[in-house]
N, CA, C and O of each residue as an XYZ file, in Angstrom:
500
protein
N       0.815     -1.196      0.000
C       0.000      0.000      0.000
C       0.862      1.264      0.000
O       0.439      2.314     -0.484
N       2.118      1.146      0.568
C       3.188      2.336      0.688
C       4.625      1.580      0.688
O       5.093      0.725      1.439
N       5.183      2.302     -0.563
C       6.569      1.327     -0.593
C       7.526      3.011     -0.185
O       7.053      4.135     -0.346
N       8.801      2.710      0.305
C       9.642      3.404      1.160
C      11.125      3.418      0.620
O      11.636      2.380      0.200
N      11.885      4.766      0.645
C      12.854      4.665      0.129
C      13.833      5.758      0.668
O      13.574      6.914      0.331
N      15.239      5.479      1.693
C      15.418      5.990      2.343
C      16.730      6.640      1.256
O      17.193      6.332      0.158
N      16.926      7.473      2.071
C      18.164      8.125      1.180
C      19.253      9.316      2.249
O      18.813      9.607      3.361
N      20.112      9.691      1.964
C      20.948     10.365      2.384
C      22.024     10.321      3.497
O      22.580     11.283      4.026
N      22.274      8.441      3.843
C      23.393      8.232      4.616
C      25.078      8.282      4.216
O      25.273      8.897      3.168
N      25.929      7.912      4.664
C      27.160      8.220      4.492
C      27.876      8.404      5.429
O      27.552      7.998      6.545
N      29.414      9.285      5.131
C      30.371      9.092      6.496
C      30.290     10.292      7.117
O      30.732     11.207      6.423
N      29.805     10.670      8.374
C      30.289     11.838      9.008
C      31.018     11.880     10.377
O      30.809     10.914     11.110
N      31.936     12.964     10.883
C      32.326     12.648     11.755
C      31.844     12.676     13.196
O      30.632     12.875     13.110
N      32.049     12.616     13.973
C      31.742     12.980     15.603
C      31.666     14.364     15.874
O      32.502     15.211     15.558
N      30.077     14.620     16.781
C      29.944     16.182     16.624
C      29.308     16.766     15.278
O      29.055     17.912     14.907
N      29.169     15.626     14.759
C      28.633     16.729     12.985
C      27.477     16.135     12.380
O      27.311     14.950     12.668
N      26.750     16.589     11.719
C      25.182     16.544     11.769
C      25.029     15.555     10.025
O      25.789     15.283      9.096
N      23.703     15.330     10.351
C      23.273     14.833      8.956
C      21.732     14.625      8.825
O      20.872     14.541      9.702
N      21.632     14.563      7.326
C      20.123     14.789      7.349
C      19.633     13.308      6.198
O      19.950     13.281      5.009
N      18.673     11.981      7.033
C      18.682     11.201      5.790
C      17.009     11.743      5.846
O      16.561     12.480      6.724
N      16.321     11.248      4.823
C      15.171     11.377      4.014
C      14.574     10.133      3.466
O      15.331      9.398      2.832
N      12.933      9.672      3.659
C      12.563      8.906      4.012
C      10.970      8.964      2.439
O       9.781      9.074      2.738
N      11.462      8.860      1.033
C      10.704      9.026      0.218
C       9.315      8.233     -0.170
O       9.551      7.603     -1.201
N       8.272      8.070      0.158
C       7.330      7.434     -0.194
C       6.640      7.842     -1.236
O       6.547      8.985     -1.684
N       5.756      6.044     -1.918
C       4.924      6.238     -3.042
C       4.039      5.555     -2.892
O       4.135      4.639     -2.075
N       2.885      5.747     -3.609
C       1.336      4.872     -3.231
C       0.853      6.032     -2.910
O       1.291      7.182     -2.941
N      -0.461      5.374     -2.488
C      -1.784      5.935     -2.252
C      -1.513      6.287     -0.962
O      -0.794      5.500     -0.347
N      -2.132      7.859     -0.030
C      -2.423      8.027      0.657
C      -1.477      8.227      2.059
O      -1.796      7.924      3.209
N      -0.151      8.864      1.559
C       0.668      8.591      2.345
C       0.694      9.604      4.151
O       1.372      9.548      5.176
N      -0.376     10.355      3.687
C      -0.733     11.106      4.940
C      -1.887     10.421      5.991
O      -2.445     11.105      6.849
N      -2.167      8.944      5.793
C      -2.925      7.874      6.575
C      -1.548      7.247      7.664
O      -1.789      6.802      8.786
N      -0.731      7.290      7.330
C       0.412      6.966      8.282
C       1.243      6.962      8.949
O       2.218      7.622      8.592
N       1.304      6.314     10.111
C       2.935      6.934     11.073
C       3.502      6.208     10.722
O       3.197      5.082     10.329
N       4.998      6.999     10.833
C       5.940      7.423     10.060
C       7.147      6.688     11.224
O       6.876      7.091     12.355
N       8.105      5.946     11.226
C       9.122      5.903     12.149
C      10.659      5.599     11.457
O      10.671      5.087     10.338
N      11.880      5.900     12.093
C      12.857      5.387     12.048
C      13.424      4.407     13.030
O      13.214      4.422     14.243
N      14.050      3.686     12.472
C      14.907      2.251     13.038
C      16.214      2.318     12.371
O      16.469      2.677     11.221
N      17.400      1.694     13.782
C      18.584      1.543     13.165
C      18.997      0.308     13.506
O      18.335     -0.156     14.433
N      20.161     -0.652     12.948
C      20.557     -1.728     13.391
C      21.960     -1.525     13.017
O      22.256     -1.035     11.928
N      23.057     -1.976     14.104
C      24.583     -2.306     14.015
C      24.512     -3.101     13.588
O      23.399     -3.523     13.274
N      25.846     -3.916     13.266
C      25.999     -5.175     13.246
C      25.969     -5.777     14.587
O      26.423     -5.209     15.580
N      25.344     -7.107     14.595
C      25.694     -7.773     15.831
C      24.754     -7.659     16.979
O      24.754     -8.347     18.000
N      23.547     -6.188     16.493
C      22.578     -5.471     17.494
C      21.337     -6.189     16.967
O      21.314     -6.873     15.944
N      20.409     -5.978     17.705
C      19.025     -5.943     17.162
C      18.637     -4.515     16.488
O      19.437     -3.580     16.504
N      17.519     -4.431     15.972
C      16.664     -3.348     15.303
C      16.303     -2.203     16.294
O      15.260     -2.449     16.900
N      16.984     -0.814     16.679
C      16.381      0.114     17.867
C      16.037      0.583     17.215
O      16.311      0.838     16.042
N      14.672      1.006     18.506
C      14.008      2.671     17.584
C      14.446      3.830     17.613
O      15.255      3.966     18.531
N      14.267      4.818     16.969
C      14.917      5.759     17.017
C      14.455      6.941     17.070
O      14.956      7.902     17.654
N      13.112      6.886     16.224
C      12.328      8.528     16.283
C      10.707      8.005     15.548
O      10.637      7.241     14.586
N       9.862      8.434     16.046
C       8.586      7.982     15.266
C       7.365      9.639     15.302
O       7.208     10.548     16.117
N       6.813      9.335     14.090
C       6.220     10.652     13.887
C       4.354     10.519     14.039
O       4.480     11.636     13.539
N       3.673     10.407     14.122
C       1.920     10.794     14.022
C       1.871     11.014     12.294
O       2.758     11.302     11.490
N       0.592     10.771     12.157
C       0.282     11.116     10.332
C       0.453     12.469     10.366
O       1.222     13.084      9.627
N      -0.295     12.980     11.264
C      -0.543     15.035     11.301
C       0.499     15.397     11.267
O       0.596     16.369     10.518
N       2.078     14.893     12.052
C       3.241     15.344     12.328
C       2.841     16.302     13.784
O       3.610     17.195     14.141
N       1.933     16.086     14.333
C       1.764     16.464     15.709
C       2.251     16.205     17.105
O       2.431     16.978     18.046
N       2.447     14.655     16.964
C       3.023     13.578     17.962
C       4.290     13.478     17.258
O       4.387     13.526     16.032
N       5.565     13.293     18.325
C       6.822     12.352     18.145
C       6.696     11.840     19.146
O       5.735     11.783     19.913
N       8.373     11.151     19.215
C       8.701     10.322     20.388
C      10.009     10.151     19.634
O      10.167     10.197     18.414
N      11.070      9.912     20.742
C      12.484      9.395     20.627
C      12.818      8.871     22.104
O      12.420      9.295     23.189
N      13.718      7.763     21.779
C      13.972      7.093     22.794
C      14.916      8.245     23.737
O      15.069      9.365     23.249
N      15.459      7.966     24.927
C      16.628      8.737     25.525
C      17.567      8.740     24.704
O      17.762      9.893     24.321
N      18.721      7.516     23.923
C      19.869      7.805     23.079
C      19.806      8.330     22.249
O      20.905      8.434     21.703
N      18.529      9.106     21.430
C      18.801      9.895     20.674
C      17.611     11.420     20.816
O      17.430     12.212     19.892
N      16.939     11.509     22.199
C      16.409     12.642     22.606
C      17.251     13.524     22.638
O      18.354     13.269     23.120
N      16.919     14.968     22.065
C      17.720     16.337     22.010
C      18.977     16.851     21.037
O      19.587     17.850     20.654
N      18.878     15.182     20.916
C      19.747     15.529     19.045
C      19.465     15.042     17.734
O      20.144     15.442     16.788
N      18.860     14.507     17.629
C      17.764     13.787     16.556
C      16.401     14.788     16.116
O      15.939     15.058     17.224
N      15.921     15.162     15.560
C      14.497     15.547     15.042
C      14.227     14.948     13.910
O      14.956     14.995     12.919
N      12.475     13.959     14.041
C      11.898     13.676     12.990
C      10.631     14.935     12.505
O       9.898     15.398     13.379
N      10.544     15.244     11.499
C       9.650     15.693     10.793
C       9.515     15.146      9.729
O      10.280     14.290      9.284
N       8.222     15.703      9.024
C       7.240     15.168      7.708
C       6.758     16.525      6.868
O       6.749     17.711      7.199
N       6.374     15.872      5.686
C       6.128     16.835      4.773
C       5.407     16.141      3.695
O       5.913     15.782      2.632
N       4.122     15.975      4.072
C       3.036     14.896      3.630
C       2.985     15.693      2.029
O       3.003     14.890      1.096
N       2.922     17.235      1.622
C       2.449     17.510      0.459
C       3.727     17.044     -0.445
O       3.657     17.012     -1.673
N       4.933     16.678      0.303
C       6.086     16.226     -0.838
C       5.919     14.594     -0.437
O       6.845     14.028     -1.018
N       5.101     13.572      0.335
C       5.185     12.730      0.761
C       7.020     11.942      1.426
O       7.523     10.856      1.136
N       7.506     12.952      2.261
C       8.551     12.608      2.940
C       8.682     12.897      4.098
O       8.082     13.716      4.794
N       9.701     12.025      4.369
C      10.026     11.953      6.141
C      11.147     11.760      6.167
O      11.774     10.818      5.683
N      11.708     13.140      7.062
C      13.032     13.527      7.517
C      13.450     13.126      9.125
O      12.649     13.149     10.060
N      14.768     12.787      9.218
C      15.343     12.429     10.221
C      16.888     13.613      9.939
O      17.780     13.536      9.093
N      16.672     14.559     10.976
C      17.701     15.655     12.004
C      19.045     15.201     12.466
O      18.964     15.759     13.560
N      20.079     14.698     12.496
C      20.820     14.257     13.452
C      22.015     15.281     13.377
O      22.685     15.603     12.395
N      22.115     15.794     14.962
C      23.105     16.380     15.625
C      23.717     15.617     16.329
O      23.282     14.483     16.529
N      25.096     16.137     16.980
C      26.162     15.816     17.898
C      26.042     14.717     17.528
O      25.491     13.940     18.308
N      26.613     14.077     15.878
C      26.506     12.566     16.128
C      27.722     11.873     17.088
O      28.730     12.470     17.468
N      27.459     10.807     17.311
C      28.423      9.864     18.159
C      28.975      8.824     17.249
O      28.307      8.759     16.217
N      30.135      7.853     17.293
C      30.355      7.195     17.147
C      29.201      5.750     17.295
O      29.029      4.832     16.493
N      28.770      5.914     18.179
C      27.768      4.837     18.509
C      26.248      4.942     17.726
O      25.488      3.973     17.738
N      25.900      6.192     17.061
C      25.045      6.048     15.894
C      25.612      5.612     15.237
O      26.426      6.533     15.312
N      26.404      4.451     13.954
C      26.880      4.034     13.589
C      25.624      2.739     12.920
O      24.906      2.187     13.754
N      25.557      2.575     12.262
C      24.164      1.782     11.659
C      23.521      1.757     10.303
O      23.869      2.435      9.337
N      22.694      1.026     10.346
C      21.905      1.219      8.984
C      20.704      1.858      9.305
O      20.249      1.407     10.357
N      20.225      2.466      8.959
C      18.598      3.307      9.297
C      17.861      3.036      8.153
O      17.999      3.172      6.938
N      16.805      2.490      9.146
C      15.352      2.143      8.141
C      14.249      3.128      8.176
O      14.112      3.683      9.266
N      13.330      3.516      7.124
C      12.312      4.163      7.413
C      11.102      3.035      8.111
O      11.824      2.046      8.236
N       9.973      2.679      8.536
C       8.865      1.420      8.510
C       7.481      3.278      8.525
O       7.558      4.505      8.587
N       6.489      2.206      8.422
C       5.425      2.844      8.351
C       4.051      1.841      8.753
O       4.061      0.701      8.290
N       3.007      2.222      9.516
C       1.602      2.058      9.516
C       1.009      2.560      9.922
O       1.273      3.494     10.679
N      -0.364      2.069      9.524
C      -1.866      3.083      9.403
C      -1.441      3.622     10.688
O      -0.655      3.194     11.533
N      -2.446      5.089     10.591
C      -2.996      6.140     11.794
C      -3.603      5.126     12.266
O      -4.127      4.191     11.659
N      -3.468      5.465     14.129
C      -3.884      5.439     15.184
C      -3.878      6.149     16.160
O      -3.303      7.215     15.936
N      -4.262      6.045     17.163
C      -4.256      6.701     18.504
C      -2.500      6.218     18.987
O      -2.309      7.097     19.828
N      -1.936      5.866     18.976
C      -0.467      5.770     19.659
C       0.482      5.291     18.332
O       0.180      4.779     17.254
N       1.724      5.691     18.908
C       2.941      5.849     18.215
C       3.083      4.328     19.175
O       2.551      4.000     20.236
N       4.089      3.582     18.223
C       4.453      2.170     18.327
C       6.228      2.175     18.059
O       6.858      2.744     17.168
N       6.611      1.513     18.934
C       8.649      1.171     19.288
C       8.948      0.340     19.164
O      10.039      0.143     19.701
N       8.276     -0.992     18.324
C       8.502     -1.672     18.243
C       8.771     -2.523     16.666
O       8.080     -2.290     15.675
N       9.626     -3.279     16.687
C       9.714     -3.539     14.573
C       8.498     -3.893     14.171
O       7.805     -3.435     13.262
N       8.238     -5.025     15.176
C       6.730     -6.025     14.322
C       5.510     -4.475     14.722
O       4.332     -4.456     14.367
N       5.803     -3.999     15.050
C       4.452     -2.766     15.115
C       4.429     -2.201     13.347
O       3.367     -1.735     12.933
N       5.258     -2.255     12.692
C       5.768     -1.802     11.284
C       5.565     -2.642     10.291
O       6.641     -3.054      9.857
N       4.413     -3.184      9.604
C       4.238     -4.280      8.057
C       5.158     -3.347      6.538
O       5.322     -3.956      5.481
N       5.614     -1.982      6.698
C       6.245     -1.284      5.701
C       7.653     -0.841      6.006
O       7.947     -0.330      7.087
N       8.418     -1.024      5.144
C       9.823     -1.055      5.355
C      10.538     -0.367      4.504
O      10.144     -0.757      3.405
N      11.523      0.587      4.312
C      12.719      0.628      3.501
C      13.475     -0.112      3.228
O      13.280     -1.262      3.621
N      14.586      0.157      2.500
C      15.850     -1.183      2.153
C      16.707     -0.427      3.840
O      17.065     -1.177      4.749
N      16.794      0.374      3.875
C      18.057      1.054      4.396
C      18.820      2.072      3.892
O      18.795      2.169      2.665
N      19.610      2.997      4.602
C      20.918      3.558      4.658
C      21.592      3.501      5.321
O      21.156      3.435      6.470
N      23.063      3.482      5.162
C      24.353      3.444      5.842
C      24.497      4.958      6.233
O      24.397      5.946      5.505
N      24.795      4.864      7.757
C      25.395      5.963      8.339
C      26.623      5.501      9.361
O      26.289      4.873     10.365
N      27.688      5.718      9.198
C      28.881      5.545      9.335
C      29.472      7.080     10.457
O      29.682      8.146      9.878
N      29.708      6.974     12.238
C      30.428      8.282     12.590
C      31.639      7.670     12.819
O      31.814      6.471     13.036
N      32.516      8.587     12.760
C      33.803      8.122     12.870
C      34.151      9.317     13.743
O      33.595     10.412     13.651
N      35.365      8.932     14.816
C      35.889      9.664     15.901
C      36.571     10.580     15.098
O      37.228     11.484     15.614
C-alpha cells in the first residue's frame, strides 16, 4: 500500500550533523505513522524517532532525545530524520517502517508491516 525509500546516509564525523530522508509512493501517504529504526551489526533493530500522520506527535527514545528531530512533509510525501552531535555509537543502517494512523505511536519492529531497504550511516571519531 506504501513502498519506502530511504536516502541520504554516508560518512560523518563525531559532533557533525546529517540529514537522511525517508521518500514514499502509493496511495495516501498522509494515513500513516511514520518511524525510524537503526541496526549495528551484531545489534538488534532500535528505535529511534517515530512521527503521528498530522506530524503532531513524536517520540524518541533517551539515546537519541535532544539531538535527533523527525519531521514530515506529507504535500512532498517525505520523512526527515535531524541528526546532531553525532556519536560514534550512531553508527548503523537506518530504516524508514510505516503504519496506518492510530491513537499511539508504536517502538517496536513487528508494530511496522512497511519497510525501507536502508541507509548506511557511518560516525567516525
Amino acid at each position: 500500500q506504501v513502498q519506502l525509500v530511504e536516502s541520504g546516509g554516508g560518512l560523518a564525523q563525531a559532533g557533525g550533523s546529517r540529514r537522511l530522508s525517508c521518500a514514499a509512493s502509493g496511495r495516501t501517504f498522509s494515513s500513516y505513522n511514520i518511524a525510524w529504526f537503526r541496526q549495528a551489526p551484531g545489534k538488534e533493530r532500535e528505535f529511534v524517532a517515530a512521527i503521528s500522520w498530522s506530524g503532531m506527535s513524536t517520540s524518541y527514545p533517551d539515546s537519541v532525545k535532544g539531538r535527533f528531530t523527525i519531521s514530515r512533509d506529507n504535500a512532498k510525501n517525505t520523512v526527515s530524520l535531524q541528526m546532531n552531535s553525532l556519536k560514534p555509537e550512531d553508527t548503523a543502517v537506518y530504516y524508514c517502517a510505516a503504519n496506518l494512523k492510530g491513537s499511539s505511536l508504536y517502538y517496536t519492529p513487528s508494530r511496522y508491516p512497511y519497510w525501507g531497504q536502508g541507509t548506511q550511516v557511518t560516525v567516525s571519531s
